[in-house]
């Protein structure tokens, strides 16, 4: 059921994220700074997961709370497509931001509940392989949807193309809500703590967990200065069409899918933290590859950068999730997950905001620096971070 639920979820979320989110915001009249802020919003609201992790301990069961918050999130997110019909043009970007923010505030609660439920549903001995297979299947579907959406927007540019995409979004977001009604209502093992502060302090007093989480937060801050704005660079600065951009994202997703199986099998032999460390140099190389645009043709370089990033970030996301639900105490897992989400979410919010503002500041600078200068700077900082902290913190005990 968890795998089938991912099918409609993947379809509508793919059409509301990445290049499609950037393209729709550009259509609404957003600046690079506003685009960076919107991208970052989804992670900022994760700070509220700490409160949610405490409040869900008061629930007798989790299922119907999960269904409620998931439904609110889906409906509000899909409603962003109604902005051009409901508001005058000067208010389009502001209205989008408000609906988007409300949707992801609801998603904050839904994410804690879903992670808690899925952690109890999947037995630890098969967790790495199961998520590898699930992610592979859903990302294969996502690749087809990315390409199809790019074709639609190239064939029907502007309002008509986005109208078609949002019709599809409404159909599959509704289907996703319906599937959640069939989730099993698994027993809930609650924390032994009943007060907020003692429960909040549990992960704070876990030194290994906090060191790893703070390091990964710093890493995500760096990574998100540039990565979420790749679509902006390609659409606005390199003038790549949606179909070509879709093909690049499909290539990234295909190699990400292949890496899920690879990382899942390695996870049966090596710890989550060790494998997490191995993903960091791969992500760094993907950022540095952008610098080859100064001497090599455009599309081979972008293809290589997307492929390498897919392999690295596929492992990073999968192993970070396994680290949180596998290397933490079961009864305290909601608060551990919330602490991780809050710290990494705050860092991931700061990154795109900085990146968006920097792209505004360097407008008018040499075109080459605007296109790949930030990636080279961030890649250099990543190398320093790996050398100084990565090996020491993400080591096996």
Short mmCIF file of C-alpha atoms in Angstrom, two decimals:
data_model
loop_
_atom_site.label_atom_id
_atom_site.label_comp_id
_atom_site.label_asym_id
_atom_site.label_seq_id
_atom_site.Cartn_x
_atom_site.Cartn_y
_atom_site.Cartn_z
CA UNK A 1 0.00 0.00 0.00
CA UNK A 2 2.86 2.39 0.78
CA UNK A 3 4.33 1.71 -2.65
CA UNK A 4 1.02 2.19 -4.47
CA UNK A 5 0.37 5.39 -2.51
CA UNK A 6 3.61 6.72 -3.94
CA UNK A 7 2.34 6.48 -7.53
CA UNK A 8 -0.20 9.37 -7.53
CA UNK A 9 1.99 11.22 -5.03
CA UNK A 10 4.97 11.09 -7.41
CA UNK A 11 2.93 12.23 -10.41
CA UNK A 12 1.45 15.35 -8.86
CA UNK A 13 4.54 16.32 -6.85
CA UNK A 14 6.86 16.07 -9.86
CA UNK A 15 4.62 18.50 -11.74
CA UNK A 16 4.69 20.99 -8.86
CA UNK A 17 8.43 20.95 -8.14
CA UNK A 18 11.77 21.65 -9.78
CA UNK A 19 11.66 23.10 -13.27
CA UNK A 20 7.85 23.31 -13.25
CA UNK A 21 7.80 25.29 -10.00
CA UNK A 22 10.49 27.62 -11.33
CA UNK A 23 8.71 27.98 -14.66
CA UNK A 24 5.34 28.72 -13.06
CA UNK A 25 6.90 31.32 -10.75
CA UNK A 26 8.61 32.98 -13.73
CA UNK A 27 5.21 32.99 -15.48
CA UNK A 28 3.69 34.67 -12.41
CA UNK A 29 6.45 37.32 -12.53
CA UNK A 30 8.73 36.20 -9.67
CA UNK A 31 12.36 37.34 -9.35
CA UNK A 32 15.27 34.98 -8.63
CA UNK A 33 15.18 36.08 -4.99
CA UNK A 34 11.47 35.25 -4.70
CA UNK A 35 12.05 31.90 -6.42
CA UNK A 36 14.82 31.07 -3.94
CA UNK A 37 12.53 32.04 -1.05
CA UNK A 38 9.67 29.84 -2.30
CA UNK A 39 11.97 26.85 -2.81
CA UNK A 40 13.35 27.37 0.70
CA UNK A 41 9.92 27.65 2.36
CA UNK A 42 9.32 23.89 2.24
CA UNK A 43 12.28 23.32 4.52
CA UNK A 44 11.82 26.29 6.88
CA UNK A 45 8.46 24.99 8.12
CA UNK A 46 10.19 21.75 9.14
CA UNK A 47 11.24 23.58 12.32
CA UNK A 48 7.64 23.10 13.50
CA UNK A 49 8.12 19.33 13.42
CA UNK A 50 9.57 19.52 16.94
CA UNK A 51 6.20 20.62 18.31
CA UNK A 52 4.38 18.10 16.14
CA UNK A 53 6.59 15.25 17.38
CA UNK A 54 5.49 16.07 20.95
CA UNK A 55 1.80 16.52 20.12
CA UNK A 56 1.42 13.23 18.24
CA UNK A 57 2.36 11.41 21.45
CA UNK A 58 -1.11 12.36 22.65
CA UNK A 59 -2.81 10.60 19.75
CA UNK A 60 -4.33 7.18 20.49
CA UNK A 61 -3.75 6.21 16.82
CA UNK A 62 -1.96 7.93 13.92
CA UNK A 63 -3.91 7.02 10.79
CA UNK A 64 -6.68 9.63 10.71
CA UNK A 65 -4.40 12.47 11.77
CA UNK A 66 -2.14 11.41 8.89
CA UNK A 67 -5.05 11.39 6.43
CA UNK A 68 -6.22 14.83 7.63
CA UNK A 69 -2.91 16.64 7.30
CA UNK A 70 -2.04 14.93 4.02
CA UNK A 71 -5.40 16.02 2.58
CA UNK A 72 -4.94 19.64 3.65
CA UNK A 73 -1.45 19.71 2.15
CA UNK A 74 -2.55 18.23 -1.18
CA UNK A 75 -5.56 20.51 -1.59
CA UNK A 76 -3.71 23.73 -0.72
CA UNK A 77 -0.70 22.88 -2.90
CA UNK A 78 -2.89 22.06 -5.89
CA UNK A 79 -4.78 25.32 -5.27
CA UNK A 80 -1.69 27.34 -6.22
CA UNK A 81 -2.77 26.72 -9.81
CA UNK A 82 -5.91 28.80 -9.18
CA UNK A 83 -3.91 31.95 -8.41
CA UNK A 84 -4.19 33.49 -11.94
CA UNK A 85 -7.97 32.93 -11.86
CA UNK A 86 -8.62 34.31 -8.37
CA UNK A 87 -6.26 37.27 -7.98
CA UNK A 88 -5.20 40.35 -9.98
CA UNK A 89 -1.78 40.07 -11.65
CA UNK A 90 0.10 42.29 -9.11
CA UNK A 91 -0.87 39.85 -6.34
CA UNK A 92 -0.02 36.61 -8.15
CA UNK A 93 3.36 35.97 -6.53
CA UNK A 94 2.21 36.97 -3.03
CA UNK A 95 -0.91 34.80 -3.25
CA UNK A 96 1.15 31.85 -4.47
CA UNK A 97 3.59 32.22 -1.57
CA UNK A 98 0.76 32.32 1.01
CA UNK A 99 -0.97 29.19 -0.35
CA UNK A 100 2.36 27.40 -0.74
CA UNK A 101 3.42 28.25 2.82
CA UNK A 102 0.08 27.08 4.30
CA UNK A 103 0.31 23.82 2.33
CA UNK A 104 3.73 23.01 3.71
CA UNK A 105 2.81 23.97 7.25
CA UNK A 106 0.19 21.19 7.02
CA UNK A 107 2.77 18.94 5.42
CA UNK A 108 5.02 19.41 8.45
CA UNK A 109 2.60 17.39 10.57
CA UNK A 110 1.93 14.93 7.75
CA UNK A 111 5.65 14.28 7.25
CA UNK A 112 6.26 13.45 10.92
CA UNK A 113 3.28 11.11 10.99
CA UNK A 114 4.18 9.39 7.70
CA UNK A 115 7.82 8.87 8.69
CA UNK A 116 6.72 7.45 12.03
CA UNK A 117 4.20 5.10 10.41
CA UNK A 118 6.48 3.92 7.59
CA UNK A 119 9.30 3.29 10.07
CA UNK A 120 7.01 0.90 11.96
CA UNK A 121 5.61 -0.72 8.80
CA UNK A 122 8.95 -1.72 7.24
CA UNK A 123 11.02 -4.28 9.21
CA UNK A 124 14.60 -3.14 9.89
CA UNK A 125 16.20 -6.17 8.17
CA UNK A 126 14.67 -5.26 4.78
CA UNK A 127 14.43 -1.48 5.18
CA UNK A 128 17.44 -0.54 3.01
CA UNK A 129 16.44 -2.84 0.16
CA UNK A 130 12.72 -1.98 0.35
CA UNK A 131 13.30 1.76 0.07
CA UNK A 132 15.82 1.13 -2.70
CA UNK A 133 13.18 -0.75 -4.71
CA UNK A 134 10.37 1.68 -3.86
CA UNK A 135 12.45 4.71 -4.75
CA UNK A 136 13.58 3.09 -8.00
CA UNK A 137 10.02 2.37 -9.13
CA UNK A 138 8.70 5.80 -8.19
CA UNK A 139 11.61 7.66 -9.72
CA UNK A 140 11.18 5.71 -12.96
CA UNK A 141 7.61 6.97 -13.01
CA UNK A 142 8.82 10.45 -12.10
CA UNK A 143 11.19 10.45 -15.08
CA UNK A 144 8.31 9.82 -17.48
CA UNK A 145 6.23 12.55 -15.84
CA UNK A 146 9.11 15.07 -15.98
CA UNK A 147 9.59 14.46 -19.69
CA UNK A 148 5.86 14.53 -20.43
CA UNK A 149 5.43 17.79 -18.52
CA UNK A 150 8.34 19.36 -20.42
CA UNK A 151 6.80 18.35 -23.75
CA UNK A 152 3.46 19.87 -22.72
CA UNK A 153 5.01 23.20 -21.72
CA UNK A 154 7.03 23.44 -24.94
CA UNK A 155 4.00 22.61 -27.09
CA UNK A 156 1.62 24.82 -25.12
CA UNK A 157 3.75 27.65 -23.66
CA UNK A 158 2.49 29.94 -20.93
CA UNK A 159 -0.95 29.79 -19.36
CA UNK A 160 -2.36 26.94 -21.46
CA UNK A 161 0.50 24.58 -20.65
CA UNK A 162 0.32 25.25 -16.92
CA UNK A 163 -3.47 24.81 -17.00
CA UNK A 164 -3.01 21.31 -18.46
CA UNK A 165 -0.41 20.43 -15.83
CA UNK A 166 -2.61 21.62 -12.97
CA UNK A 167 -5.58 19.58 -14.24
CA UNK A 168 -3.36 16.50 -14.01
CA UNK A 169 -2.18 17.66 -10.57
CA UNK A 170 -5.75 17.89 -9.26
CA UNK A 171 -6.61 14.41 -10.54
CA UNK A 172 -3.64 12.68 -8.95
CA UNK A 173 -3.53 14.68 -5.72
CA UNK A 174 -7.16 13.63 -5.15
CA UNK A 175 -6.25 10.01 -5.93
CA UNK A 176 -3.35 10.23 -3.49
CA UNK A 177 -5.66 11.36 -0.68
CA UNK A 178 -8.01 8.46 -1.40
CA UNK A 179 -5.21 5.86 -1.24
CA UNK A 180 -4.20 7.08 2.23
CA UNK A 181 -7.59 5.91 3.52
CA UNK A 182 -6.38 2.33 2.92
CA UNK A 183 -3.18 2.65 4.96
CA UNK A 184 -3.03 0.22 7.91
CA UNK A 185 -3.40 1.74 11.36
CA UNK A 186 -0.30 0.20 12.94
CA UNK A 187 0.22 0.21 16.73
CA UNK A 188 2.01 3.27 18.06
CA UNK A 189 4.88 2.80 20.55
CA UNK A 190 5.06 6.09 22.39
CA UNK A 191 7.89 7.82 24.19
CA UNK A 192 8.31 7.08 27.88
CA UNK A 193 8.50 10.84 28.45
CA UNK A 194 5.23 12.73 28.85
CA UNK A 195 6.57 16.30 29.17
CA UNK A 196 7.93 18.37 26.31
CA UNK A 197 11.34 19.38 27.70
CA UNK A 198 12.54 15.89 28.71
CA UNK A 199 11.39 14.56 25.33
CA UNK A 200 13.05 17.48 23.51
CA UNK A 201 16.35 16.85 25.34
CA UNK A 202 16.58 13.18 24.33
CA UNK A 203 18.15 13.81 20.90
CA UNK A 204 20.10 16.83 22.22
CA UNK A 205 21.89 14.57 24.72
CA UNK A 206 22.76 12.05 22.00
CA UNK A 207 26.19 13.37 21.05
CA UNK A 208 26.77 11.16 17.99
CA UNK A 209 23.35 11.98 16.57
CA UNK A 210 23.71 15.74 17.11
CA UNK A 211 27.22 15.92 15.60
CA UNK A 212 26.06 14.06 12.51
CA UNK A 213 22.90 16.14 12.19
CA UNK A 214 24.71 19.48 12.57
CA UNK A 215 27.30 18.42 9.99
CA UNK A 216 24.63 17.32 7.51
CA UNK A 217 22.78 20.61 8.11
CA UNK A 218 25.89 22.60 7.22
CA UNK A 219 26.37 20.41 4.14
CA UNK A 220 22.78 20.97 2.99
CA UNK A 221 23.12 24.72 3.50
CA UNK A 222 26.05 24.74 1.07
CA UNK A 223 24.42 22.37 -1.40
CA UNK A 224 21.18 24.36 -1.47
CA UNK A 225 22.86 27.66 -2.27
CA UNK A 226 23.08 26.44 -5.88
CA UNK A 227 21.23 23.15 -6.55
CA UNK A 228 17.60 24.37 -6.17
CA UNK A 229 18.40 27.24 -8.56
CA UNK A 230 19.82 25.07 -11.35
CA UNK A 231 16.48 25.32 -13.17
CA UNK A 232 16.61 29.12 -12.88
CA UNK A 233 20.13 29.19 -14.37
CA UNK A 234 19.16 26.91 -17.27
CA UNK A 235 15.82 28.54 -18.06
CA UNK A 236 16.71 32.19 -17.50
CA UNK A 237 20.46 32.44 -18.18
CA UNK A 238 21.13 29.59 -20.63
CA UNK A 239 17.68 29.80 -22.32
CA UNK A 240 17.22 26.03 -22.43
CA UNK A 241 13.71 24.89 -23.39
CA UNK A 242 11.54 22.78 -21.07
CA UNK A 243 11.89 19.58 -23.12
CA UNK A 244 15.69 19.68 -22.99
CA UNK A 245 15.62 20.54 -19.31
CA UNK A 246 13.25 17.61 -18.78
CA UNK A 247 15.66 15.26 -20.55
CA UNK A 248 18.49 16.40 -18.27
CA UNK A 249 16.31 15.79 -15.22
CA UNK A 250 15.28 12.40 -16.60
CA UNK A 251 18.96 11.45 -16.98
CA UNK A 252 19.57 12.57 -13.40
CA UNK A 253 16.61 10.52 -12.19
CA UNK A 254 17.59 7.39 -14.15
CA UNK A 255 21.05 7.37 -12.59
CA UNK A 256 19.52 8.18 -9.20
CA UNK A 257 17.29 5.12 -9.62
CA UNK A 258 20.25 2.92 -10.50
CA UNK A 259 22.07 4.25 -7.45
CA UNK A 260 19.18 3.34 -5.11
CA UNK A 261 19.75 -0.35 -5.79
CA UNK A 262 23.53 0.12 -5.52
CA UNK A 263 23.35 2.04 -2.23
CA UNK A 264 20.67 -0.31 -0.87
CA UNK A 265 22.89 -3.35 -1.39
CA UNK A 266 25.93 -1.59 0.09
CA UNK A 267 23.77 -0.68 3.09
CA UNK A 268 23.52 -4.40 3.90
CA UNK A 269 27.32 -4.45 4.40
CA UNK A 270 28.23 -0.96 5.61
CA UNK A 271 26.71 1.46 8.10
CA UNK A 272 24.45 4.37 7.13
CA UNK A 273 27.01 6.93 8.33
CA UNK A 274 29.93 5.46 6.40
CA UNK A 275 27.94 5.34 3.18
CA UNK A 276 26.65 8.87 3.79
CA UNK A 277 30.27 10.04 3.86
CA UNK A 278 30.94 8.29 0.54
CA UNK A 279 28.14 10.27 -1.13
CA UNK A 280 29.68 13.66 -0.27
CA UNK A 281 32.62 13.66 -2.75
CA UNK A 282 30.25 12.56 -5.52
CA UNK A 283 27.95 15.53 -4.90
CA UNK A 284 31.00 17.82 -4.77
CA UNK A 285 32.20 16.59 -8.19
CA UNK A 286 28.76 17.29 -9.67
CA UNK A 287 29.04 20.93 -8.58
CA UNK A 288 32.60 21.34 -9.87
CA UNK A 289 31.67 19.87 -13.28
CA UNK A 290 29.74 23.06 -14.07
CA UNK A 291 33.10 24.81 -14.42
CA UNK A 292 33.77 22.80 -17.59
CA UNK A 293 31.22 25.02 -19.34
CA UNK A 294 34.11 27.45 -19.81
CA UNK A 295 35.90 25.05 -22.19
CA UNK A 296 33.46 22.31 -23.30
CA UNK A 297 30.08 22.26 -25.12
CA UNK A 298 26.99 23.05 -23.07
CA UNK A 299 24.91 19.87 -23.15
CA UNK A 300 27.61 17.22 -22.46
CA UNK A 301 28.70 19.17 -19.38
CA UNK A 302 25.16 19.62 -18.09
CA UNK A 303 24.41 15.94 -18.76
CA UNK A 304 27.51 14.84 -16.82
CA UNK A 305 26.74 17.19 -13.92
CA UNK A 306 23.15 15.93 -13.66
CA UNK A 307 24.17 12.26 -13.86
CA UNK A 308 26.83 12.56 -11.15
CA UNK A 309 24.50 14.57 -8.93
CA UNK A 310 21.79 11.93 -9.37
CA UNK A 311 24.11 9.17 -8.14
CA UNK A 312 25.31 11.24 -5.17
CA UNK A 313 22.06 12.76 -3.99
CA UNK A 314 20.17 9.47 -4.47
CA UNK A 315 22.48 7.83 -1.97
CA UNK A 316 22.50 10.86 0.33
CA UNK A 317 18.70 11.09 0.62
CA UNK A 318 18.17 7.36 1.03
CA UNK A 319 20.94 6.92 3.60
CA UNK A 320 20.01 10.03 5.58
CA UNK A 321 16.45 8.70 5.90
CA UNK A 322 17.72 5.24 6.91
CA UNK A 323 20.05 6.90 9.43
CA UNK A 324 17.15 8.70 11.11
CA UNK A 325 14.73 5.76 11.27
CA UNK A 326 17.35 3.05 11.73
CA UNK A 327 20.01 4.50 14.03
CA UNK A 328 17.66 6.09 16.56
CA UNK A 329 15.60 4.69 19.49
CA UNK A 330 12.22 3.48 18.24
CA UNK A 331 10.12 5.02 21.01
CA UNK A 332 11.87 8.39 20.68
CA UNK A 333 12.00 8.31 16.87
CA UNK A 334 9.39 11.08 16.23
CA UNK A 335 11.41 13.62 18.24
CA UNK A 336 14.70 12.47 16.67
CA UNK A 337 13.17 12.82 13.20
CA UNK A 338 11.75 16.21 14.13
CA UNK A 339 15.09 17.45 15.44
CA UNK A 340 16.83 16.31 12.25
CA UNK A 341 14.13 17.87 10.07
CA UNK A 342 14.21 21.15 12.01
CA UNK A 343 17.98 21.62 11.84
CA UNK A 344 18.42 20.47 8.25
CA UNK A 345 15.26 22.36 7.28
CA UNK A 346 16.55 25.63 8.70
CA UNK A 347 19.86 25.14 6.88
CA UNK A 348 18.09 24.19 3.65
CA UNK A 349 15.97 27.35 3.95
CA UNK A 350 18.97 29.62 4.33
CA UNK A 351 20.77 28.11 1.32
CA UNK A 352 18.30 28.93 -1.49
CA UNK A 353 17.54 32.36 0.01
CA UNK A 354 21.26 33.20 -0.10
CA UNK A 355 21.56 31.73 -3.59
CA UNK A 356 18.56 33.63 -4.94
CA UNK A 357 19.85 36.92 -3.54
CA UNK A 358 23.34 36.32 -4.90
CA UNK A 359 21.95 35.76 -8.39
CA UNK A 360 20.18 39.12 -8.06
CA UNK A 361 23.39 40.83 -6.91
CA UNK A 362 25.55 39.41 -9.72
CA UNK A 363 23.09 40.38 -12.44
CA UNK A 364 25.25 42.28 -14.93
CA UNK A 365 28.44 40.44 -14.03
CA UNK A 366 30.20 38.39 -16.76
CA UNK A 367 27.81 35.77 -18.13
CA UNK A 368 30.17 32.89 -17.34
CA UNK A 369 30.34 33.76 -13.65
CA UNK A 370 26.55 34.00 -13.45
CA UNK A 371 26.20 30.53 -14.99
CA UNK A 372 28.89 28.50 -13.16
CA UNK A 373 30.80 30.76 -10.77
CA UNK A 374 28.59 29.94 -7.78
CA UNK A 375 28.89 26.20 -8.40
CA UNK A 376 32.69 26.38 -8.38
CA UNK A 377 32.78 28.41 -5.16
CA UNK A 378 30.34 26.04 -3.43
CA UNK A 379 32.25 22.99 -4.70
CA UNK A 380 35.47 24.38 -3.21
CA UNK A 381 33.77 24.95 0.15
CA UNK A 382 32.41 21.39 0.05
CA UNK A 383 35.93 20.02 -0.37
CA UNK A 384 37.07 21.99 2.68
CA UNK A 385 34.08 20.76 4.71
CA UNK A 386 34.74 17.11 3.80
CA UNK A 387 38.42 17.41 4.68
CA UNK A 388 37.97 19.24 7.98
CA UNK A 389 34.83 17.66 9.44
CA UNK A 390 33.32 14.96 7.24
CA UNK A 391 35.68 12.07 7.87
CA UNK A 392 35.85 12.78 11.61
CA UNK A 393 32.08 13.06 12.19
CA UNK A 394 30.62 10.48 9.79
CA UNK A 395 32.77 7.63 11.01
CA UNK A 396 31.70 4.32 12.45
CA UNK A 397 31.77 4.00 16.21
#
